[in-house]
Amino acid sequence: KIQPLVSIVMNCYNGEKYLNEAIDSVYNQTYQNWEIIFWDNASNDKSAIIAKSYDSKLKYYKGEKTVSLGLARNMALDECNGDYVAFLDVDDMWLKEKLEILTLKLQK
């Protein structure tokens, strides 16, 4: 059985403080068929360097100017390829089973 792809939208504006922990919480998931759509909302800190240090499962996009979170999320959603979409804030972390539990519930 093919596992559905989950697109994880991360919108970031100057989120370097907890960014590694947030991204690592996705990479540490027990469910591995995911992509991160990372939308940099014209940050001027080290967010871009941090995000770009990951592999191709994290797709980095940068807006030309800072816009509202709603608009930034809509732009990120346009880049999603997944069957499902989840949102992760740059100052949040997921437990390692989150996507596994989520996808099992959605497939029932």
GROMACS .gro file of N, CA, C and O in nm:
model
  432
    1LYS      N    1   0.084  -0.119   0.000
    1LYS     CA    2   0.000   0.000   0.000
    1LYS      C    3   0.088   0.125   0.000
    1LYS      O    4   0.182   0.137   0.078
    2ILE      N    5   0.056   0.218  -0.087
    2ILE     CA    6   0.133   0.342  -0.097
    2ILE      C    7   0.090   0.438   0.015
    2ILE      O    8  -0.029   0.461   0.036
    3GLN      N    9   0.187   0.490   0.083
    3GLN     CA   10   0.159   0.588   0.188
    3GLN      C   11   0.136   0.724   0.126
    3GLN      O   12   0.212   0.768   0.040
    4PRO      N   13   0.029   0.793   0.169
    4PRO     CA   14   0.004   0.927   0.114
    4PRO      C   15   0.115   1.025   0.153
    4PRO      O   16   0.175   1.014   0.260
    5LEU      N   17   0.141   1.119   0.062
    5LEU     CA   18   0.239   1.223   0.089
    5LEU      C   19   0.175   1.332   0.173
    5LEU      O   20   0.064   1.377   0.143
    6VAL      N   21   0.245   1.374   0.278
    6VAL     CA   22   0.198   1.483   0.363
    6VAL      C   23   0.288   1.604   0.336
    6VAL      O   24   0.410   1.596   0.348
    7SER      N   25   0.226   1.714   0.298
    7SER     CA   26   0.298   1.840   0.283
    7SER      C   27   0.288   1.916   0.414
    7SER      O   28   0.178   1.939   0.465
    8ILE      N   29   0.403   1.952   0.468
    8ILE     CA   30   0.408   2.025   0.594
    8ILE      C   31   0.446   2.168   0.564
    8ILE      O   32   0.556   2.195   0.514
    9VAL      N   33   0.355   2.259   0.589
    9VAL     CA   34   0.377   2.400   0.562
    9VAL      C   35   0.437   2.464   0.687
    9VAL      O   36   0.379   2.459   0.795
   10MET      N   37   0.555   2.522   0.667
   10MET     CA   38   0.621   2.599   0.772
   10MET      C   39   0.638   2.741   0.722
   10MET      O   40   0.710   2.764   0.626
   11ASN      N   41   0.569   2.835   0.785
   11ASN     CA   42   0.586   2.975   0.752
   11ASN      C   43   0.681   3.036   0.855
   11ASN      O   44   0.667   3.012   0.974
   12CYS      N   45   0.777   3.113   0.806
   12CYS     CA   46   0.881   3.163   0.894
   12CYS      C   47   0.907   3.311   0.871
   12CYS      O   48   0.927   3.354   0.758
   13TYR      N   49   0.907   3.386   0.980
   13TYR     CA   50   0.958   3.522   0.977
   13TYR      C   51   1.050   3.538   1.098
   13TYR      O   52   1.004   3.538   1.213
   14ASN      N   53   1.179   3.544   1.071
   14ASN     CA   54   1.280   3.558   1.176
   14ASN      C   55   1.261   3.455   1.288
   14ASN      O   56   1.254   3.490   1.405
   15GLY      N   57   1.255   3.329   1.249
   15GLY     CA   58   1.227   3.222   1.343
   15GLY      C   59   1.347   3.139   1.382
   15GLY      O   60   1.332   3.024   1.425
   16GLU      N   61   1.467   3.193   1.371
   16GLU     CA   62   1.588   3.113   1.391
   16GLU      C   63   1.600   3.050   1.530
   16GLU      O   64   1.661   2.944   1.544
   17LYS      N   65   1.541   3.109   1.632
   17LYS     CA   66   1.564   3.065   1.769
   17LYS      C   67   1.532   2.917   1.791
   17LYS      O   68   1.610   2.846   1.854
   18TYR      N   69   1.416   2.871   1.742
   18TYR     CA   70   1.375   2.732   1.763
   18TYR      C   71   1.365   2.653   1.634
   18TYR      O   72   1.313   2.542   1.632
   19LEU      N   73   1.415   2.709   1.525
   19LEU     CA   74   1.393   2.651   1.393
   19LEU      C   75   1.451   2.511   1.378
   19LEU      O   76   1.384   2.421   1.326
   20ASN      N   77   1.573   2.489   1.423
   20ASN     CA   78   1.631   2.355   1.413
   20ASN      C   79   1.546   2.251   1.485
   20ASN      O   80   1.520   2.143   1.432
   21GLU      N   81   1.500   2.284   1.604
   21GLU     CA   82   1.419   2.188   1.681
   21GLU      C   83   1.287   2.158   1.610
   21GLU      O   84   1.243   2.043   1.606
   22ALA      N   85   1.225   2.260   1.552
   22ALA     CA   86   1.098   2.240   1.481
   22ALA      C   87   1.119   2.150   1.359
   22ALA      O   88   1.046   2.053   1.339
   23ILE      N   89   1.218   2.181   1.278
   23ILE     CA   90   1.245   2.101   1.158
   23ILE      C   91   1.287   1.959   1.196
   23ILE      O   92   1.241   1.862   1.137
   24ASP      N   93   1.375   1.948   1.296
   24ASP     CA   94   1.419   1.815   1.339
   24ASP      C   95   1.303   1.729   1.387
   24ASP      O   96   1.303   1.607   1.369
   25SER      N   97   1.200   1.792   1.444
   25SER     CA   98   1.085   1.714   1.491
   25SER      C   99   1.008   1.651   1.374
   25SER      O  100   0.941   1.551   1.391
   26VAL      N  101   1.021   1.708   1.256
   26VAL     CA  102   0.963   1.647   1.136
   26VAL      C  103   1.053   1.534   1.085
   26VAL      O  104   1.007   1.424   1.055
   27TYR      N  105   1.182   1.562   1.079
   27TYR     CA  106   1.277   1.460   1.030
   27TYR      C  107   1.279   1.337   1.121
   27TYR      O  108   1.314   1.228   1.077
   28ASN      N  109   1.241   1.353   1.246
   28ASN     CA  110   1.239   1.242   1.341
   28ASN      C  111   1.107   1.166   1.345
   28ASN      O  112   1.087   1.079   1.430
   29GLN      N  113   1.017   1.196   1.253
   29GLN     CA  114   0.886   1.129   1.251
   29GLN      C  115   0.901   0.981   1.218
   29GLN      O  116   0.986   0.941   1.139
   30THR      N  117   0.812   0.899   1.277
   30THR     CA  118   0.808   0.758   1.242
   30THR      C  119   0.749   0.739   1.103
   30THR      O  120   0.779   0.643   1.034
   31TYR      N  121   0.665   0.831   1.059
   31TYR     CA  122   0.606   0.832   0.925
   31TYR      C  123   0.697   0.918   0.838
   31TYR      O  124   0.722   1.034   0.869
   32GLN      N  125   0.745   0.862   0.726
   32GLN     CA  126   0.850   0.932   0.651
   32GLN      C  127   0.810   0.983   0.513
   32GLN      O  128   0.892   1.042   0.444
   33ASN      N  129   0.685   0.965   0.470
   33ASN     CA  130   0.647   1.014   0.337
   33ASN      C  131   0.590   1.156   0.351
   33ASN      O  132   0.469   1.177   0.352
   34TRP      N  133   0.681   1.251   0.359
   34TRP     CA  134   0.643   1.391   0.378
   34TRP      C  135   0.740   1.482   0.303
   34TRP      O  136   0.848   1.441   0.262
   35GLU      N  137   0.697   1.605   0.287
   35GLU     CA  138   0.782   1.712   0.236
   35GLU      C  139   0.754   1.834   0.323
   35GLU      O  140   0.642   1.850   0.373
   36ILE      N  141   0.855   1.916   0.343
   36ILE     CA  142   0.835   2.043   0.411
   36ILE      C  143   0.834   2.153   0.305
   36ILE      O  144   0.926   2.163   0.224
   37ILE      N  145   0.728   2.231   0.305
   37ILE     CA  146   0.721   2.351   0.222
   37ILE      C  147   0.754   2.467   0.316
   37ILE      O  148   0.672   2.506   0.399
   38PHE      N  149   0.877   2.514   0.306
   38PHE     CA  150   0.926   2.617   0.397
   38PHE      C  151   0.912   2.752   0.329
   38PHE      O  152   0.977   2.778   0.228
   39TRP      N  153   0.826   2.836   0.384
   39TRP     CA  154   0.803   2.968   0.326
   39TRP      C  155   0.867   3.074   0.415
   39TRP      O  156   0.821   3.100   0.525
   40ASP      N  157   0.976   3.132   0.366
   40ASP     CA  158   1.047   3.237   0.437
   40ASP      C  159   0.981   3.370   0.402
   40ASP      O  160   0.984   3.413   0.287
   41ASN      N  161   0.921   3.432   0.502
   41ASN     CA  162   0.844   3.554   0.483
   41ASN      C  163   0.936   3.677   0.493
   41ASN      O  164   0.913   3.767   0.572
   42ALA      N  165   1.042   3.674   0.409
   42ALA     CA  166   1.139   3.784   0.401
   42ALA      C  167   1.211   3.807   0.535
   42ALA      O  168   1.228   3.920   0.579
   43SER      N  169   1.255   3.698   0.596
   43SER     CA  170   1.331   3.707   0.721
   43SER      C  171   1.464   3.777   0.699
   43SER      O  172   1.520   3.774   0.590
   44ASN      N  173   1.516   3.837   0.807
   44ASN     CA  174   1.649   3.898   0.799
   44ASN      C  175   1.741   3.844   0.908
   44ASN      O  176   1.838   3.907   0.947
   45ASP      N  177   1.709   3.724   0.957
   45ASP     CA  178   1.796   3.657   1.053
   45ASP      C  179   1.859   3.535   0.985
   45ASP      O  180   1.872   3.533   0.863
   46LYS      N  181   1.897   3.434   1.060
   46LYS     CA  182   1.964   3.317   1.002
   46LYS      C  183   1.867   3.206   0.961
   46LYS      O  184   1.909   3.093   0.935
   47SER      N  185   1.739   3.235   0.952
   47SER     CA  186   1.639   3.133   0.915
   47SER      C  187   1.672   3.066   0.783
   47SER      O  188   1.662   2.944   0.770
   48ALA      N  189   1.710   3.143   0.683
   48ALA     CA  190   1.740   3.087   0.550
   48ALA      C  191   1.857   2.991   0.556
   48ALA      O  192   1.852   2.881   0.498
   49ILE      N  193   1.962   3.027   0.627
   49ILE     CA  194   2.081   2.941   0.639
   49ILE      C  195   2.043   2.810   0.705
   49ILE      O  196   2.083   2.702   0.661
   50ILE      N  197   1.964   2.819   0.811
   50ILE     CA  198   1.921   2.699   0.883
   50ILE      C  199   1.836   2.610   0.793
   50ILE      O  200   1.862   2.490   0.779
   51ALA      N  201   1.735   2.667   0.730
   51ALA     CA  202   1.643   2.587   0.646
   51ALA      C  203   1.718   2.523   0.529
   51ALA      O  204   1.695   2.406   0.497
   52LYS      N  205   1.809   2.596   0.468
   52LYS     CA  206   1.882   2.544   0.353
   52LYS      C  207   1.987   2.439   0.390
   52LYS      O  208   2.044   2.376   0.302
   53SER      N  209   2.012   2.420   0.518
   53SER     CA  210   2.110   2.321   0.561
   53SER      C  211   2.053   2.179   0.558
   53SER      O  212   2.127   2.082   0.576
   54TYR      N  213   1.923   2.165   0.534
   54TYR     CA  214   1.859   2.034   0.528
   54TYR      C  215   1.857   1.982   0.385
   54TYR      O  216   1.891   2.053   0.291
   55ASP      N  217   1.814   1.857   0.368
   55ASP     CA  218   1.814   1.795   0.235
   55ASP      C  219   1.693   1.837   0.151
   55ASP      O  220   1.618   1.928   0.188
   56SER      N  221   1.675   1.769   0.040
   56SER     CA  222   1.572   1.808  -0.058
   56SER      C  223   1.429   1.779  -0.011
   56SER      O  224   1.334   1.818  -0.080
   57LYS      N  225   1.411   1.713   0.102
   57LYS     CA  226   1.276   1.695   0.155
   57LYS      C  227   1.220   1.827   0.208
   57LYS      O  228   1.100   1.843   0.225
   58LEU      N  229   1.310   1.923   0.233
   58LEU     CA  230   1.268   2.058   0.271
   58LEU      C  231   1.283   2.146   0.148
   58LEU      O  232   1.392   2.165   0.096
   59LYS      N  233   1.172   2.197   0.102
   59LYS     CA  234   1.171   2.284  -0.016
   59LYS      C  235   1.159   2.429   0.032
   59LYS      O  236   1.061   2.466   0.094
   60TYR      N  237   1.261   2.506   0.001
   60TYR     CA  238   1.274   2.643   0.052
   60TYR      C  239   1.222   2.744  -0.050
   60TYR      O  240   1.260   2.742  -0.166
   61TYR      N  241   1.136   2.833  -0.003
   61TYR     CA  242   1.084   2.944  -0.084
   61TYR      C  243   1.095   3.071  -0.002
   61TYR      O  244   1.077   3.068   0.119
   62LYS      N  245   1.126   3.182  -0.069
   62LYS     CA  246   1.135   3.310   0.002
   62LYS      C  247   1.052   3.415  -0.067
   62LYS      O  248   1.065   3.437  -0.188
   63GLY      N  249   0.966   3.479   0.012
   63GLY     CA  250   0.886   3.589  -0.040
   63GLY      C  251   0.972   3.713  -0.057
   63GLY      O  252   1.072   3.732   0.013
   64GLU      N  253   0.934   3.798  -0.151
   64GLU     CA  254   1.010   3.920  -0.178
   64GLU      C  255   0.991   4.023  -0.067
   64GLU      O  256   1.078   4.105  -0.042
   65LYS      N  257   0.875   4.020  -0.002
   65LYS     CA  258   0.848   4.113   0.108
   65LYS      C  259   0.763   4.042   0.212
   65LYS      O  260   0.699   3.941   0.184
   66THR      N  261   0.766   4.095   0.332
   66THR     CA  262   0.689   4.037   0.441
   66THR      C  263   0.540   4.064   0.419
   66THR      O  264   0.501   4.176   0.390
   67VAL      N  265   0.461   3.957   0.428
   67VAL     CA  266   0.315   3.968   0.411
   67VAL      C  267   0.247   3.904   0.532
   67VAL      O  268   0.312   3.844   0.617
   68SER      N  269   0.116   3.913   0.539
   68SER     CA  270   0.042   3.854   0.651
   68SER      C  271   0.059   3.702   0.651
   68SER      O  272   0.087   3.641   0.547
   69LEU      N  273   0.042   3.642   0.767
   69LEU     CA  274   0.055   3.497   0.779
   69LEU      C  275  -0.043   3.426   0.686
   69LEU      O  276  -0.007   3.329   0.620
   70GLY      N  277  -0.166   3.476   0.678
   70GLY     CA  278  -0.265   3.412   0.591
   70GLY      C  279  -0.222   3.411   0.445
   70GLY      O  280  -0.231   3.309   0.377
   71LEU      N  281  -0.172   3.523   0.397
   71LEU     CA  282  -0.125   3.531   0.258
   71LEU      C  283  -0.002   3.443   0.238
   71LEU      O  284   0.008   3.371   0.138
   72ALA      N  285   0.090   3.444   0.333
   72ALA     CA  286   0.210   3.361   0.323
   72ALA      C  287   0.171   3.213   0.321
   72ALA      O  288   0.228   3.134   0.244
   73ARG      N  289   0.075   3.174   0.401
   73ARG     CA  290   0.029   3.034   0.401
   73ARG      C  291  -0.033   2.998   0.266
   73ARG      O  292  -0.010   2.889   0.214
   74ASN      N  293  -0.111   3.088   0.210
   74ASN     CA  294  -0.172   3.060   0.080
   74ASN      C  295  -0.065   3.044  -0.029
   74ASN      O  296  -0.076   2.956  -0.114
   75MET      N  297   0.039   3.123  -0.023
   75MET     CA  298   0.147   3.110  -0.122
   75MET      C  299   0.220   2.976  -0.102
   75MET      O  300   0.255   2.910  -0.199
   76ALA      N  301   0.240   2.937   0.023
   76ALA     CA  302   0.304   2.809   0.051
   76ALA      C  303   0.215   2.693   0.005
   76ALA      O  304   0.264   2.594  -0.050
   77LEU      N  305   0.085   2.705   0.026
   77LEU     CA  306  -0.008   2.599  -0.016
   77LEU      C  307   0.000   2.575  -0.166
   77LEU      O  308  -0.017   2.461  -0.212
   78ASP      N  309   0.026   2.680  -0.244
   78ASP     CA  310   0.039   2.665  -0.389
   78ASP      C  311   0.155   2.574  -0.428
   78ASP      O  312   0.159   2.522  -0.539
   79GLU      N  313   0.252   2.557  -0.338
   79GLU     CA  314   0.371   2.476  -0.366
   79GLU      C  315   0.358   2.331  -0.316
   79GLU      O  316   0.446   2.250  -0.341
   80CYS      N  317   0.251   2.301  -0.246
   80CYS     CA  318   0.234   2.168  -0.186
   80CYS      C  319   0.202   2.062  -0.292
   80CYS      O  320   0.124   2.087  -0.384
   81ASN      N  321   0.261   1.944  -0.275
   81ASN     CA  322   0.235   1.831  -0.364
   81ASN      C  323   0.164   1.716  -0.293
   81ASN      O  324   0.134   1.614  -0.354
   82GLY      N  325   0.138   1.731  -0.165
   82GLY     CA  326   0.088   1.621  -0.084
   82GLY      C  327  -0.059   1.591  -0.100
   82GLY      O  328  -0.137   1.671  -0.152
   83ASP      N  329  -0.095   1.471  -0.052
   83ASP     CA  330  -0.234   1.430  -0.043
   83ASP      C  331  -0.301   1.498   0.076
   83ASP      O  332  -0.421   1.519   0.077
   84TYR      N  333  -0.219   1.527   0.178
   84TYR     CA  334  -0.265   1.595   0.299
   84TYR      C  335  -0.171   1.710   0.327
   84TYR      O  336  -0.055   1.710   0.285
   85VAL      N  337  -0.222   1.809   0.403
   85VAL     CA  338  -0.142   1.924   0.442
   85VAL      C  339  -0.148   1.937   0.594
   85VAL      O  340  -0.255   1.922   0.653
   86ALA      N  341  -0.034   1.964   0.654
   86ALA     CA  342  -0.026   1.992   0.797
   86ALA      C  343   0.054   2.121   0.814
   86ALA      O  344   0.139   2.153   0.730
   87PHE      N  345   0.025   2.193   0.919
   87PHE     CA  346   0.096   2.318   0.947
   87PHE      C  347   0.180   2.301   1.072
   87PHE      O  348   0.134   2.245   1.171
   88LEU      N  349   0.303   2.350   1.065
   88LEU     CA  350   0.392   2.348   1.181
   88LEU      C  351   0.454   2.486   1.196
   88LEU      O  352   0.517   2.537   1.103
   89ASP      N  353   0.432   2.547   1.311
   89ASP     CA  354   0.492   2.678   1.339
   89ASP      C  355   0.640   2.659   1.370
   89ASP      O  356   0.682   2.555   1.422
   90VAL      N  357   0.720   2.760   1.340
   90VAL     CA  358   0.865   2.748   1.356
   90VAL      C  359   0.909   2.744   1.502
   90VAL      O  360   1.023   2.710   1.531
   91ASP      N  361   0.819   2.773   1.594
   91ASP     CA  362   0.853   2.767   1.735
   91ASP      C  363   0.779   2.653   1.805
   91ASP      O  364   0.756   2.656   1.926
   92ASP      N  365   0.742   2.552   1.728
   92ASP     CA  366   0.669   2.438   1.782
   92ASP      C  367   0.744   2.310   1.747
   92ASP      O  368   0.831   2.309   1.660
   93MET      N  369   0.709   2.202   1.812
   93MET     CA  370   0.769   2.072   1.785
   93MET      C  371   0.660   1.966   1.784
   93MET      O  372   0.560   1.980   1.853
   94TRP      N  373   0.682   1.862   1.705
   94TRP     CA  374   0.589   1.750   1.700
   94TRP      C  375   0.647   1.629   1.773
   94TRP      O  376   0.768   1.602   1.765
   95LEU      N  377   0.559   1.553   1.838
   95LEU     CA  378   0.599   1.424   1.890
   95LEU      C  379   0.627   1.333   1.771
   95LEU      O  380   0.566   1.349   1.664
   96LYS      N  381   0.715   1.236   1.787
   96LYS     CA  382   0.762   1.159   1.671
   96LYS      C  383   0.654   1.074   1.603
   96LYS      O  384   0.671   1.037   1.488
   97GLU      N  385   0.542   1.048   1.668
   97GLU     CA  386   0.435   0.968   1.607
   97GLU      C  387   0.324   1.052   1.546
   97GLU      O  388   0.225   0.997   1.498
   98LYS      N  389   0.336   1.184   1.548
   98LYS     CA  390   0.225   1.270   1.504
   98LYS      C  391   0.174   1.235   1.364
   98LYS      O  392   0.056   1.216   1.343
   99LEU      N  393   0.263   1.231   1.266
   99LEU     CA  394   0.218   1.207   1.128
   99LEU      C  395   0.166   1.065   1.110
   99LEU      O  396   0.072   1.043   1.032
  100GLU      N  397   0.223   0.969   1.178
  100GLU     CA  398   0.174   0.832   1.170
  100GLU      C  399   0.031   0.823   1.221
  100GLU      O  400  -0.057   0.766   1.156
  101ILE      N  401   0.004   0.883   1.336
  101ILE     CA  402  -0.130   0.883   1.394
  101ILE      C  403  -0.226   0.959   1.305
  101ILE      O  404  -0.337   0.914   1.276
  102LEU      N  405  -0.183   1.075   1.258
  102LEU     CA  406  -0.267   1.159   1.172
  102LEU      C  407  -0.307   1.087   1.043
  102LEU      O  408  -0.424   1.084   1.005
  103THR      N  409  -0.211   1.027   0.975
  103THR     CA  410  -0.241   0.962   0.848
  103THR      C  411  -0.325   0.837   0.867
  103THR      O  412  -0.411   0.807   0.784
  104LEU      N  413  -0.303   0.763   0.975
  104LEU     CA  414  -0.387   0.646   1.002
  104LEU      C  415  -0.532   0.687   1.021
  104LEU      O  416  -0.623   0.623   0.969
  105LYS      N  417  -0.555   0.795   1.094
  105LYS     CA  418  -0.692   0.843   1.117
  105LYS      C  419  -0.755   0.893   0.988
  105LYS      O  420  -0.873   0.871   0.964
  106LEU      N  421  -0.678   0.960   0.903
  106LEU     CA  422  -0.732   1.013   0.780
  106LEU      C  423  -0.764   0.907   0.678
  106LEU      O  424  -0.850   0.925   0.592
  107GLN      N  425  -0.695   0.792   0.683
  107GLN     CA  426  -0.716   0.687   0.586
  107GLN      C  427  -0.832   0.594   0.623
  107GLN      O  428  -0.867   0.508   0.546
  108LYS      N  429  -0.890   0.610   0.740
  108LYS     CA  430  -1.001   0.523   0.782
  108LYS      C  431  -1.130   0.562   0.717
  108LYS      O  432  -1.155   0.671   0.679
   0.00000   0.00000   0.00000
